[in-house]
mmCIF file of C-alpha atoms in Angstrom:
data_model
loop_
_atom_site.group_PDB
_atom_site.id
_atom_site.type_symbol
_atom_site.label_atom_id
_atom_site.label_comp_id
_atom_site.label_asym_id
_atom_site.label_seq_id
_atom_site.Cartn_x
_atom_site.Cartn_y
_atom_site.Cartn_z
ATOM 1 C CA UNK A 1 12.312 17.542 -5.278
ATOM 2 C CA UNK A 2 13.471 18.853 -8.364
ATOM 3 C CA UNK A 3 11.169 18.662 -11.821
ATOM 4 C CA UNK A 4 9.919 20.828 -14.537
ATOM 5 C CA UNK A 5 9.196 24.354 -14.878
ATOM 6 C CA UNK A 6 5.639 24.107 -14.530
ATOM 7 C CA UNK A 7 5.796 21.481 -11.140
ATOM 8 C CA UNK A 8 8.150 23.757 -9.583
ATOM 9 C CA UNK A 9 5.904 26.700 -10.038
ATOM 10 C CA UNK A 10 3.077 24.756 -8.236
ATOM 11 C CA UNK A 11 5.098 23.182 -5.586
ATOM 12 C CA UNK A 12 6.734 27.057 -4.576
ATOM 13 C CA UNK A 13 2.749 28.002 -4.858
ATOM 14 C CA UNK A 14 1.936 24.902 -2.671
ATOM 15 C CA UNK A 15 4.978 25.923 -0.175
ATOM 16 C CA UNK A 16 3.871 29.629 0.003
ATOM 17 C CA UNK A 17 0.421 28.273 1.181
ATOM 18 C CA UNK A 18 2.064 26.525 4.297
ATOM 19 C CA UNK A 19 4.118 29.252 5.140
ATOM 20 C CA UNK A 20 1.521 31.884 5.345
ATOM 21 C CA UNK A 21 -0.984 29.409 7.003
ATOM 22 C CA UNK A 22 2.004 28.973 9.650
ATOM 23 C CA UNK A 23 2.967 32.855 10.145
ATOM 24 C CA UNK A 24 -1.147 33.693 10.568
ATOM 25 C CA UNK A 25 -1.819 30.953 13.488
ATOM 26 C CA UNK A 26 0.978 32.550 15.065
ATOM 27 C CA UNK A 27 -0.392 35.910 15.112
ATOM 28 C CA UNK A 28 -3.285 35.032 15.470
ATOM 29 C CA UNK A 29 -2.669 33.060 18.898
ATOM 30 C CA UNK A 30 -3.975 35.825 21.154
ATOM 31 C CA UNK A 31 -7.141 35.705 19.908
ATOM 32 C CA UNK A 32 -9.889 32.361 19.149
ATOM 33 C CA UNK A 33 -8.809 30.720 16.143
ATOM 34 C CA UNK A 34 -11.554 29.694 14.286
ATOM 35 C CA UNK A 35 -13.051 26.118 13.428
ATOM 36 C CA UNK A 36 -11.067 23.934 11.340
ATOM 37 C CA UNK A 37 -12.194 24.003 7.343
ATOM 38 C CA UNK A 38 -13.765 20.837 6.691
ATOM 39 C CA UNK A 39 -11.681 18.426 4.529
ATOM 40 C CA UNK A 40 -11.409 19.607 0.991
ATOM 41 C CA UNK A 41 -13.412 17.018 -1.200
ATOM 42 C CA UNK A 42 -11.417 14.734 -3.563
ATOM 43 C CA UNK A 43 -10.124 15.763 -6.863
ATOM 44 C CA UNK A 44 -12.287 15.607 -10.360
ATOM 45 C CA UNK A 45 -9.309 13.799 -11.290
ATOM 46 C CA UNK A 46 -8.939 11.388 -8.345
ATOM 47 C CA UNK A 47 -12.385 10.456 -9.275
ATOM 48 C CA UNK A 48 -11.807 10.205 -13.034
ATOM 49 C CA UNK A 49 -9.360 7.463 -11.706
ATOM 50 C CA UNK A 50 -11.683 5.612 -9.657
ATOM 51 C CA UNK A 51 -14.376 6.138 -12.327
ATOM 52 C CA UNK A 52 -12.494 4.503 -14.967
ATOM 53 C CA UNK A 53 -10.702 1.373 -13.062
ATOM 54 C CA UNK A 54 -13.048 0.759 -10.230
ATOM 55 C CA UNK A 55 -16.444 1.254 -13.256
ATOM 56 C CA UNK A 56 -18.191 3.931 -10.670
ATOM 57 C CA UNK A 57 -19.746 7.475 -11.251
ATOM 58 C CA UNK A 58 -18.391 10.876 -9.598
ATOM 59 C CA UNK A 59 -21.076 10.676 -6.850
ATOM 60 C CA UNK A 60 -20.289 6.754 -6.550
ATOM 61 C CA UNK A 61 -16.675 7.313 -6.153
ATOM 62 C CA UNK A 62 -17.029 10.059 -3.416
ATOM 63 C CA UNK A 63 -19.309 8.017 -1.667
ATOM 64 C CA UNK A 64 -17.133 5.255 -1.679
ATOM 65 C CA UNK A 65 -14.129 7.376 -0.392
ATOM 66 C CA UNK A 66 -16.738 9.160 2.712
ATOM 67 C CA UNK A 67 -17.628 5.310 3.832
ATOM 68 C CA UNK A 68 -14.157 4.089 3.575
ATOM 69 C CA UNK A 69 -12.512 6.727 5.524
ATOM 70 C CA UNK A 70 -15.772 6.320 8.313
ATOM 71 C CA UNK A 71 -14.862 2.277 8.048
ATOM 72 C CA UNK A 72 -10.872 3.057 8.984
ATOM 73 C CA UNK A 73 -12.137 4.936 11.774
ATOM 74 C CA UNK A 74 -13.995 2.102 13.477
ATOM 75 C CA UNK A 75 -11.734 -0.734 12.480
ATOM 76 C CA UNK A 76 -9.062 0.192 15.372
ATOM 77 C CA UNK A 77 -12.059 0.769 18.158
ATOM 78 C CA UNK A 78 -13.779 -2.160 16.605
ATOM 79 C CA UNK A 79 -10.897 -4.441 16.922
ATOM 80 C CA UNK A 80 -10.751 -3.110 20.889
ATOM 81 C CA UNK A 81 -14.198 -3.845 21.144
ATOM 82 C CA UNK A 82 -13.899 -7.706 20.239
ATOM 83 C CA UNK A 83 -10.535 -8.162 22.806
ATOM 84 C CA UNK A 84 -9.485 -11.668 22.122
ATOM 85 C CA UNK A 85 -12.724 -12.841 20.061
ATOM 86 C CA UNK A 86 -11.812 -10.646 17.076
ATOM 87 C CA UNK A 87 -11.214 -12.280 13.861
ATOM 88 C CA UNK A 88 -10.383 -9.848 11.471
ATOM 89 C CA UNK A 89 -12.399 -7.144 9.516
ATOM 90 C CA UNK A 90 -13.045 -5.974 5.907
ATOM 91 C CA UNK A 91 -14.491 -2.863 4.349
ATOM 92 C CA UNK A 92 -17.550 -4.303 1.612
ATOM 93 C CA UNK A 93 -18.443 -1.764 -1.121
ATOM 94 C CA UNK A 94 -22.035 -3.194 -1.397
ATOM 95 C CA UNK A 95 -22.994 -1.893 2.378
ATOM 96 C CA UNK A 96 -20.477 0.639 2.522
ATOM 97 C CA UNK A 97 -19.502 -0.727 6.057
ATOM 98 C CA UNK A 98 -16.763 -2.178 7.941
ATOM 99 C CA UNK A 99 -17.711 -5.800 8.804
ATOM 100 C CA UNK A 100 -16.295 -7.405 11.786
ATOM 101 C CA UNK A 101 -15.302 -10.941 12.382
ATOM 102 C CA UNK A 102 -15.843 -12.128 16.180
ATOM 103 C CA UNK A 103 -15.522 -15.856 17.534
ATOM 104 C CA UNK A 104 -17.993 -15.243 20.581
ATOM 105 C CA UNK A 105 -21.724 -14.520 19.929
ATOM 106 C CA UNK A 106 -21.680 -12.239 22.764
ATOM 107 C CA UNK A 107 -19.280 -9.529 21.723
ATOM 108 C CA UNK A 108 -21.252 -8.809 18.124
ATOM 109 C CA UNK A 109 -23.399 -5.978 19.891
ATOM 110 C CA UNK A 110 -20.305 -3.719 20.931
ATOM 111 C CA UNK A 111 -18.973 -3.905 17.501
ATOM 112 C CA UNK A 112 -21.901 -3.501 15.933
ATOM 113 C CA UNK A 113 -22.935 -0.234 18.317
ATOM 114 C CA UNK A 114 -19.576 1.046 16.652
ATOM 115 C CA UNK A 115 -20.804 1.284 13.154
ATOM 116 C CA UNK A 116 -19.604 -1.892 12.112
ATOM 117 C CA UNK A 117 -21.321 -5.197 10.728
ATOM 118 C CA UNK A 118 -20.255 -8.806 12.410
ATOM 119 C CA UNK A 119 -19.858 -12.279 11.109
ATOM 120 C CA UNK A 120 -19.640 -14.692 13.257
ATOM 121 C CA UNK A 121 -16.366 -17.089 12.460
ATOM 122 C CA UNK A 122 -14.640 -20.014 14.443
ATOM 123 C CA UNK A 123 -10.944 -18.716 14.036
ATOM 124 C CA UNK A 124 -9.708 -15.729 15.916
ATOM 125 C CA UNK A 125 -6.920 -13.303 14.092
ATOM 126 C CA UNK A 126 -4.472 -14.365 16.353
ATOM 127 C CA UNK A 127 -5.045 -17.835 16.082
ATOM 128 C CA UNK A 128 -4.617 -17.033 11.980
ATOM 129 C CA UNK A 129 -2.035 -14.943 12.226
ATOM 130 C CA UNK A 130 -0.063 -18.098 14.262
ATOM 131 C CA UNK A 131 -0.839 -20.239 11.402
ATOM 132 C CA UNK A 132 0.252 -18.054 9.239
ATOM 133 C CA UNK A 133 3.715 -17.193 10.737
ATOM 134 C CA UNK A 134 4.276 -20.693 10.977
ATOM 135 C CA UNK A 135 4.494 -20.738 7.474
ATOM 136 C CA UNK A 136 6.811 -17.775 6.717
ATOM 137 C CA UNK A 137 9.263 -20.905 8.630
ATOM 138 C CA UNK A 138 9.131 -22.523 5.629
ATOM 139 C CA UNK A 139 11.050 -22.215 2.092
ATOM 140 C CA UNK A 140 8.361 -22.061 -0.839
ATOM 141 C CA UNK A 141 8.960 -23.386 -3.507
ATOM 142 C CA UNK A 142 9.080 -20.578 -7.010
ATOM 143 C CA UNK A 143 5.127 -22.035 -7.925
ATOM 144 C CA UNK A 144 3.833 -20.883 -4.674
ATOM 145 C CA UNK A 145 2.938 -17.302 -5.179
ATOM 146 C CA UNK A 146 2.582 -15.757 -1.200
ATOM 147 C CA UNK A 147 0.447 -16.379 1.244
ATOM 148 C CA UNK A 148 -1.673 -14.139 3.862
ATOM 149 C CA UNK A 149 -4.434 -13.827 6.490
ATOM 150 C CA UNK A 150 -7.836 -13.564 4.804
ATOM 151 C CA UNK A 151 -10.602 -12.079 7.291
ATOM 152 C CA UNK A 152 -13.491 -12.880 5.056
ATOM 153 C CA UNK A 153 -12.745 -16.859 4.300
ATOM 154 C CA UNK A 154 -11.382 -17.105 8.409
ATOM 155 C CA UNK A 155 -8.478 -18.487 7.011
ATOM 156 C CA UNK A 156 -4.994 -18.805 5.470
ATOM 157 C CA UNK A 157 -5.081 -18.377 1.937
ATOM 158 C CA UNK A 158 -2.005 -19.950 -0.382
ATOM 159 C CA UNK A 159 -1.597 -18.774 -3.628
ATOM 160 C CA UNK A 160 -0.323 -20.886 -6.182
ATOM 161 C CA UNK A 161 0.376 -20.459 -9.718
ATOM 162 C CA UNK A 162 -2.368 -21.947 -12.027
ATOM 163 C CA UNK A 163 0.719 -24.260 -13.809
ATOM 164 C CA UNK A 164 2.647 -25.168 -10.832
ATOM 165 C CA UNK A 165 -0.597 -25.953 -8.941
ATOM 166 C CA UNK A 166 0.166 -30.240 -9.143
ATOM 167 C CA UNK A 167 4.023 -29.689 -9.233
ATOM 168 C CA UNK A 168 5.277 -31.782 -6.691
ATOM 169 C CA UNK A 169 7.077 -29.416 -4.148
ATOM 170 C CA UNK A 170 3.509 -26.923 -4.173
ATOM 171 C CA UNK A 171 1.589 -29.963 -3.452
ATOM 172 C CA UNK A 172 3.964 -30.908 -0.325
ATOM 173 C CA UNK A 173 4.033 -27.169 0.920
ATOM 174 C CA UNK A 174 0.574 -27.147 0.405
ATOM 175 C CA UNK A 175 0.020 -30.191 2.802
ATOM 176 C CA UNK A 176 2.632 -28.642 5.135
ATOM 177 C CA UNK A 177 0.055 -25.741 5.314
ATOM 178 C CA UNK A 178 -2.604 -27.123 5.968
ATOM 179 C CA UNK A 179 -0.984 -29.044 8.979
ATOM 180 C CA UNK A 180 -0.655 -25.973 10.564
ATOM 181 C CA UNK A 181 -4.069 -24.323 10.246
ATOM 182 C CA UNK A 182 -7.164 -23.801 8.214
ATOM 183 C CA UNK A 183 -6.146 -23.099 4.983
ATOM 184 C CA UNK A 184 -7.476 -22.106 1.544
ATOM 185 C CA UNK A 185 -5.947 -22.303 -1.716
ATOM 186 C CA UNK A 186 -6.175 -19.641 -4.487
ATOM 187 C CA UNK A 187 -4.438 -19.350 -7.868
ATOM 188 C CA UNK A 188 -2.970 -16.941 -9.667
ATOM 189 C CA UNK A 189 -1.957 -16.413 -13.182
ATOM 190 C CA UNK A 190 1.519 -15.815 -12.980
ATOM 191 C CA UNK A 191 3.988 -15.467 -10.421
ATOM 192 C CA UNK A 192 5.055 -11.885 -9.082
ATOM 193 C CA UNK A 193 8.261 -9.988 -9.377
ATOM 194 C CA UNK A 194 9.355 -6.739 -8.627
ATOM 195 C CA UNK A 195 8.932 -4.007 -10.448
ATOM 196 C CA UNK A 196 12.418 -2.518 -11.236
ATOM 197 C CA UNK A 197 13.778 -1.782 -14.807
ATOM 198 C CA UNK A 198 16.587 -0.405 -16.549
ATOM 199 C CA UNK A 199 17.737 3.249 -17.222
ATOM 200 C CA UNK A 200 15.403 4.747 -19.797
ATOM 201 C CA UNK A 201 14.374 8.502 -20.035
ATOM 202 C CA UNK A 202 11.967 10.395 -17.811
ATOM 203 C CA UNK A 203 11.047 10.577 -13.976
ATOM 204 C CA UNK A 204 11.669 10.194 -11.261
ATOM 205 C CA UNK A 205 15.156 8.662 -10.067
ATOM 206 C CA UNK A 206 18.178 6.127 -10.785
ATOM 207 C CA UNK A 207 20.731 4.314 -8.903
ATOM 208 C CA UNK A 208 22.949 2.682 -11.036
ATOM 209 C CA UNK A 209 21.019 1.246 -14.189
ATOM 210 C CA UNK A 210 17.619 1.128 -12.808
ATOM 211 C CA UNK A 211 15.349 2.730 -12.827
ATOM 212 C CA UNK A 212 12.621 2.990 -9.850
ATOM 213 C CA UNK A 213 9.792 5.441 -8.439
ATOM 214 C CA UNK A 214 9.880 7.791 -5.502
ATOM 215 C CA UNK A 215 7.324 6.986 -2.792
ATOM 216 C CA UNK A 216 6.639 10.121 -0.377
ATOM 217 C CA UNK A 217 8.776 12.702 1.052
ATOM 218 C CA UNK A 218 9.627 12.562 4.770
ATOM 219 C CA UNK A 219 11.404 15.037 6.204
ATOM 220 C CA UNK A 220 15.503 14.645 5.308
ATOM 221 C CA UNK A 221 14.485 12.390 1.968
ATOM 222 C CA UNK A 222 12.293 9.607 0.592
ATOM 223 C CA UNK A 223 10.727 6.451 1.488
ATOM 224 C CA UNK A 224 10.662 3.947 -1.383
ATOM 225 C CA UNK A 225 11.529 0.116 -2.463
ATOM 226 C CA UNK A 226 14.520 -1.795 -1.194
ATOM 227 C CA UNK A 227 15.177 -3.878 -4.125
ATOM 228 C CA UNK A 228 16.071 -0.584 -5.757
ATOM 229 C CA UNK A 229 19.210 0.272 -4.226
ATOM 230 C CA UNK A 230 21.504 -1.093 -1.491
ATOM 231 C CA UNK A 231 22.513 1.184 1.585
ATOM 232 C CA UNK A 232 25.310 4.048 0.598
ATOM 233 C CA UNK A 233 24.227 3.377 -3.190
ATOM 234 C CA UNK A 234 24.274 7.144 -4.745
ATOM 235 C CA UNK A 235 20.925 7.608 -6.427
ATOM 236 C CA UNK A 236 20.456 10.334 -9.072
ATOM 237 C CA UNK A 237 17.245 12.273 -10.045
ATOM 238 C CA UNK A 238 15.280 12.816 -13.297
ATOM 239 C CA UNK A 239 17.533 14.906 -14.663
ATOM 240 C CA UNK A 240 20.671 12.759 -13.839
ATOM 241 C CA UNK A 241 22.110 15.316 -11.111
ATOM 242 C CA UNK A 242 23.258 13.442 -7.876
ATOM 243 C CA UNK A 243 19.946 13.674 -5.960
ATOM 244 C CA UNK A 244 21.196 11.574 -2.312
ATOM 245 C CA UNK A 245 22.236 8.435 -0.986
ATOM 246 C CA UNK A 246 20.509 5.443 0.391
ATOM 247 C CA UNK A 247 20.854 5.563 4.089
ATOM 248 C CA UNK A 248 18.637 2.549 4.676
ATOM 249 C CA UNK A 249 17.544 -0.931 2.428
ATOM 250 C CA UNK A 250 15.494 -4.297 2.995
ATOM 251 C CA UNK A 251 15.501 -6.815 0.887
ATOM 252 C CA UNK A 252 14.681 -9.794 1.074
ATOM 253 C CA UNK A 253 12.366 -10.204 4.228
ATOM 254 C CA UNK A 254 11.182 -6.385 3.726
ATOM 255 C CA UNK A 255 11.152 -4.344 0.817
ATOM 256 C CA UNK A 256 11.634 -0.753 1.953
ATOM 257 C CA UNK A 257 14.618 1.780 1.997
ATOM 258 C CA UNK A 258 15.325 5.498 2.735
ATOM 259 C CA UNK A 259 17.333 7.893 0.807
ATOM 260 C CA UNK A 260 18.195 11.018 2.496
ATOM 261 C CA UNK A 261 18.312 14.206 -0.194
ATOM 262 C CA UNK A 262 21.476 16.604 -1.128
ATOM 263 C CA UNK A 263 21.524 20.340 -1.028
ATOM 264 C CA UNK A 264 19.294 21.284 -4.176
ATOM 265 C CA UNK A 265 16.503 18.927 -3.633
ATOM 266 C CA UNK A 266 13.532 19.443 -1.570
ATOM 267 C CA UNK A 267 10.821 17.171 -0.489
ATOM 268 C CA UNK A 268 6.936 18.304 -0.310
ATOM 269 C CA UNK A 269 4.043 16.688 0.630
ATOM 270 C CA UNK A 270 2.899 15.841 -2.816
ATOM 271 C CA UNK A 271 2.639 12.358 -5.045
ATOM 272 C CA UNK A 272 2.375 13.246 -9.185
ATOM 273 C CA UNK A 273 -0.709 12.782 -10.659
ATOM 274 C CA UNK A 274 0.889 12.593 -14.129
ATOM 275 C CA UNK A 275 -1.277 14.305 -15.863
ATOM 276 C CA UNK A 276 -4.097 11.920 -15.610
ATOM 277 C CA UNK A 277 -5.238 13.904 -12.372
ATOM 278 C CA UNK A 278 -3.987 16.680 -10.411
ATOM 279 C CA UNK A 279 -0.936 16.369 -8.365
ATOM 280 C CA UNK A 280 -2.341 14.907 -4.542
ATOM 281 C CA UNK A 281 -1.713 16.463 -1.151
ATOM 282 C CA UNK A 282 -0.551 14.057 1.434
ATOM 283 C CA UNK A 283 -2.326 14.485 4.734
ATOM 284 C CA UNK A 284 -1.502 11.417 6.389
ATOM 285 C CA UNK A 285 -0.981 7.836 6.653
ATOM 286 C CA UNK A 286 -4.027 6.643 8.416
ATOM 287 C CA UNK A 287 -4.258 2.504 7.220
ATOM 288 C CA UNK A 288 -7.554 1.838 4.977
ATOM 289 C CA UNK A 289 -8.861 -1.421 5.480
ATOM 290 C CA UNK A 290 -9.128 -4.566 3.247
ATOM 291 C CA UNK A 291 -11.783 -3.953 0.897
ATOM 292 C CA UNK A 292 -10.944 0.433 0.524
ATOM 293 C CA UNK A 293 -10.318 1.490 -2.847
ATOM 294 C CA UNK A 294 -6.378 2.582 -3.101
ATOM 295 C CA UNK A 295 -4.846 4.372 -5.671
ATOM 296 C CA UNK A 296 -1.053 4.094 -6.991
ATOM 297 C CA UNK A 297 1.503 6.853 -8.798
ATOM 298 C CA UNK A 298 4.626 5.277 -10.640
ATOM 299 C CA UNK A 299 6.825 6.696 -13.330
ATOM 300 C CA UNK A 300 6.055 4.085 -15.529
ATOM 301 C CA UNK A 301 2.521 3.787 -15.955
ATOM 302 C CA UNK A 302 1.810 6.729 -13.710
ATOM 303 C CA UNK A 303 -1.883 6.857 -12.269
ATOM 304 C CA UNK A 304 -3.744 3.849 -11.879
ATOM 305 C CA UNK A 305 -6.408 2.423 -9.109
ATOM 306 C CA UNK A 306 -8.065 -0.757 -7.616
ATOM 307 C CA UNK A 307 -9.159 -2.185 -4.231
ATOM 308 C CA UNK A 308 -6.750 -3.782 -1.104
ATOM 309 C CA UNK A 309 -7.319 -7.502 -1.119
ATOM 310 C CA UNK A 310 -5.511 -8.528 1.074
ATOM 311 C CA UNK A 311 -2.922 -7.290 4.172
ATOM 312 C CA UNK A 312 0.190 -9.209 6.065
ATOM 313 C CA UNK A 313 1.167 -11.526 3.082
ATOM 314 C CA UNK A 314 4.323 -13.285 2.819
ATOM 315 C CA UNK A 315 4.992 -12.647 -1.112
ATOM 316 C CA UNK A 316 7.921 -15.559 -2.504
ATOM 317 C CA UNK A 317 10.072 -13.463 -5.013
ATOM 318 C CA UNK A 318 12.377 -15.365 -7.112
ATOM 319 C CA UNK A 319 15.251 -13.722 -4.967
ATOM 320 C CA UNK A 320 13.452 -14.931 -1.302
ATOM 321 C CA UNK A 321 10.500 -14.003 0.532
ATOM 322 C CA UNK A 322 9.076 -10.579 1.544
ATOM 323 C CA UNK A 323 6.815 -10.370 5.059
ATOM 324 C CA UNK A 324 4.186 -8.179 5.889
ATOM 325 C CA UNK A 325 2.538 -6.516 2.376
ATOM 326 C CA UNK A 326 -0.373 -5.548 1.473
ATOM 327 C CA UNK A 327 -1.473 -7.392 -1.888
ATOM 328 C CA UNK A 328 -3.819 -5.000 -4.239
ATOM 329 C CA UNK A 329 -5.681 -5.339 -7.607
ATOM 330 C CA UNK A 330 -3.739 -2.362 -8.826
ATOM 331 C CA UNK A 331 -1.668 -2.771 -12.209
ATOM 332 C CA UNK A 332 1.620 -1.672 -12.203
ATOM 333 C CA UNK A 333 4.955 -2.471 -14.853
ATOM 334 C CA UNK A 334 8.585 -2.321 -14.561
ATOM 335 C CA UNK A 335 10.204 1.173 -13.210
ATOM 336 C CA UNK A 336 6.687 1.057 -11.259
ATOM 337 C CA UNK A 337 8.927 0.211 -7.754
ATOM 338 C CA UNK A 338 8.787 2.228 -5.192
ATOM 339 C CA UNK A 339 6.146 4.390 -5.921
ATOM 340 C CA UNK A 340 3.176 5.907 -3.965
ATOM 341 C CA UNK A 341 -0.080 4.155 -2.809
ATOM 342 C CA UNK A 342 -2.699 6.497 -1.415
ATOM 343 C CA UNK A 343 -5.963 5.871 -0.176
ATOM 344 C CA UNK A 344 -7.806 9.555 -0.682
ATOM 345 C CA UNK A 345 -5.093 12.029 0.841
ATOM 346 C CA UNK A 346 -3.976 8.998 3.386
ATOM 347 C CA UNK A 347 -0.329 7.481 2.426
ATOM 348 C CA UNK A 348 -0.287 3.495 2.310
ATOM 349 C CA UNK A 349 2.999 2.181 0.860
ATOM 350 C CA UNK A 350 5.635 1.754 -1.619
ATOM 351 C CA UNK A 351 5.475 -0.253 -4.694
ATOM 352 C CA UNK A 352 7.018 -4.036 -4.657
ATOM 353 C CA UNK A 353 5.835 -6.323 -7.348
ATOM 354 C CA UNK A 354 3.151 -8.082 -8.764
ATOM 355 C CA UNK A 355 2.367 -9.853 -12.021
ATOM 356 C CA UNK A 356 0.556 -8.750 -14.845
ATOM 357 C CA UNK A 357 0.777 -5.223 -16.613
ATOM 358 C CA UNK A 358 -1.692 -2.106 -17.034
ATOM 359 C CA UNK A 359 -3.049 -3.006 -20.464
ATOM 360 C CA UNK A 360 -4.146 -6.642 -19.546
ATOM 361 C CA UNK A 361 -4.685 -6.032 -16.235
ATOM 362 C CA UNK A 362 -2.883 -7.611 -12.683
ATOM 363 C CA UNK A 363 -2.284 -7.457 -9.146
ATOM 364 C CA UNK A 364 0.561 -5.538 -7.030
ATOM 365 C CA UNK A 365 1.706 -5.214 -3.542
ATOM 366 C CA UNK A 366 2.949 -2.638 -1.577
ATOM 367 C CA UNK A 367 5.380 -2.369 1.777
ATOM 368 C CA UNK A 368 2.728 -0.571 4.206
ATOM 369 C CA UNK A 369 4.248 3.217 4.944
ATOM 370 C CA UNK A 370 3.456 3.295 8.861
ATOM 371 C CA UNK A 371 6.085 0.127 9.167
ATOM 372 C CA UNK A 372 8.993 2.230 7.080
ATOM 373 C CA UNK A 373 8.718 5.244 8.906
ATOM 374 C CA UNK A 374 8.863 3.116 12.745
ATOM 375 C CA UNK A 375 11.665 0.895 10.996
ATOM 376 C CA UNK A 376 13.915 4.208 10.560
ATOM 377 C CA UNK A 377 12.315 6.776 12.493
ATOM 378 C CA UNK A 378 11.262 9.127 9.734
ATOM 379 C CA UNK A 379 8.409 11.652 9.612
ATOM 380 C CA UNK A 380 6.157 11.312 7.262
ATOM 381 C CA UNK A 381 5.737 15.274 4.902
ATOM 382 C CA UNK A 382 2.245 16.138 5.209
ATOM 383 C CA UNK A 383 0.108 19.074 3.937
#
């Protein structure tokens, strides 16, 4: 991508790097290669992040990032493990383990010879995940918030907002839920939207007069929010040059879109850390699980982190409902959409909405990055 002096230094720097890593392996393929390096360690300035919005130390915050990325390892094999008994799993920061729900005694000692912890629960995921798609059926009414799969109550939890919470048409949807399931209610303070705003100066791009963020770089373009442009829209970057075109959009039902880049643009493996940290290599997009800290870049209020709460939630926009996000305690403000969500080096997802803003605090949710990418057969850019 284009940017500033400075950026574009780094990124050719950055660039270099791969391209004389890529010449050396093939010289050297008549002889052994050696081992692998080991991962590089996070950033000071990742950890400044997590310091200062998750309240833990340097050492806490790389410990937290070693046990998460050892949790996301087990929860796949885990979830094998348990066959049909398996009722979801969380990460929990006071362990530093993946727990494991299972309906059947019996199958608690495979999962837990994998690493993980078990709770024994009556409902099964699948059984949940039923209930809950029963409900994305349904037309909410503007007081109900979203709803989602919630491994650690074994149930469906509906979110209301706080002042809607008696209003008639909740209260009947409400009953309508539970109907169909076990379900929980929750409230929330306010009711989300998306995170879109109009042109004002600085990063990163513009299609018409909004304003949204990029999310990461796949090979031929961009992943990044549907609601921010419509397929063939023209989009045009920070500097107001014609950057691309959407060739893809989602929205309602999804919120996702590609946008495939023009001659003079470039796409790295790289989300900005604003300042606030270093820029961040993207190695992947390996899912972390509920529970993980998780970490979001946006051109409004650039760097800020929190924890996944939640995955699979149906979130009820004012202009319809959205399927399959992952809902966050991340803050995030308008011209926020779109942007990256990273779990260490590990891509998650693009910005959608939430409610709430980064001086008072809020929650956010993101489209997960493995379902863009299989929806239009893109490659994620990785260091």
């Amino acid at each position: 991508m284009k940017h500033t002096a400075p950026l574009r230094a780094a990124v050719a720097a950055l660039l270099l790097t791969v391209g004389l890593g890529a010449a050396h392996a093939g010289v050297a393929s008549a002889v052994p290669l050696p081992e692998p390096a080991a991962a590089p360690s996070a950033s000071a300035g990742l950890l400044d992040a997590m310091r200062q919005d998750l309240g833990l130390t340097g050492s806490q915050a790389e410990e937290r990032l070693s046990a998460e990325k050892a949790a996301a390892a087990v929860e796949k094999t885990a979830r094998q493990a348990a066959g049909d008994a398996y009722g979801g799993s969380w990460y929990e920061p006071s362990t530093g383990r993946l727990v494991v729900a299972v309906t059947d005694r019996a199958k608690e000692s495979a999962a837990r010879a994998l690493g993980a912890d078990t709770r024994l629960v009556r409902h099964s995921a699948a059984a949940l995940d039923r209930a809950k798609a029963r409900l994305d059926t349904l037309r909410a009414p503007t007081g109900v918030a979203g709803w989602h799969v919630d491994p650690r109550t074994n149930s469906v939890v509906v979110t209301v907002v706080r002042t809607e919470r008696e209003a008639p048409a909740v209260r009947a949807f409400v009953d309508r839920a539970r109907a169909g399931g076990p379900v929980t209610v929750a409230e929330t303070a306010q009711a989300p939207r998306t995170y879109a705003a109009g042109t004002v100066g600085g990063d990163p791009y513009y299609t018409g007069n909004v304003r949204c963020s990029i999310g990461f770089s796949v090979h031929g373009g961009f992943v990044t929010a549907g609601h921010c442009g419509q397929a063939g829209a023209a989009v045009r970057g920070w500097d107001g040059s014609t950057m691309g075109t959407f060739q893809g959009s989602s929205f309602p039902g999804n919120d996702y879109a590609y946008v495939g880049i023009h001659s003079g643009w470039w796409t790295v493996p790289v989300v900005l850390g604003w300042g606030t940290i270093p820029d961040q290599l993207v190695r992947g997009s390996a899912e972390a699980p509920v529970g993980a800290s998780i970490c979001r870049s946006g051109s409004t209020t650039h760097w800020h982190c929190g924890t996944v709460l939640a995955k699979n939630e149906t979130v009820n926009y004012s202009q319809g409902a959205v399927h399959q996000m992952t809902k966050t305690s991340v803050c995030a403000e308008g011209g926020d959409s779109g942007g990256s969500f990273l779990s260490g080096d590990q891509a998650q997802g693009v910005t959608s909405g939430g409610w709430g803003n980064c001086s008072t605090g809020g929650q956010t949710w993101f489209q997960p990055i493995n379902e863009i990418l299989g929806r239009y057969g893109l490659t994620l850019h990785t260091a």
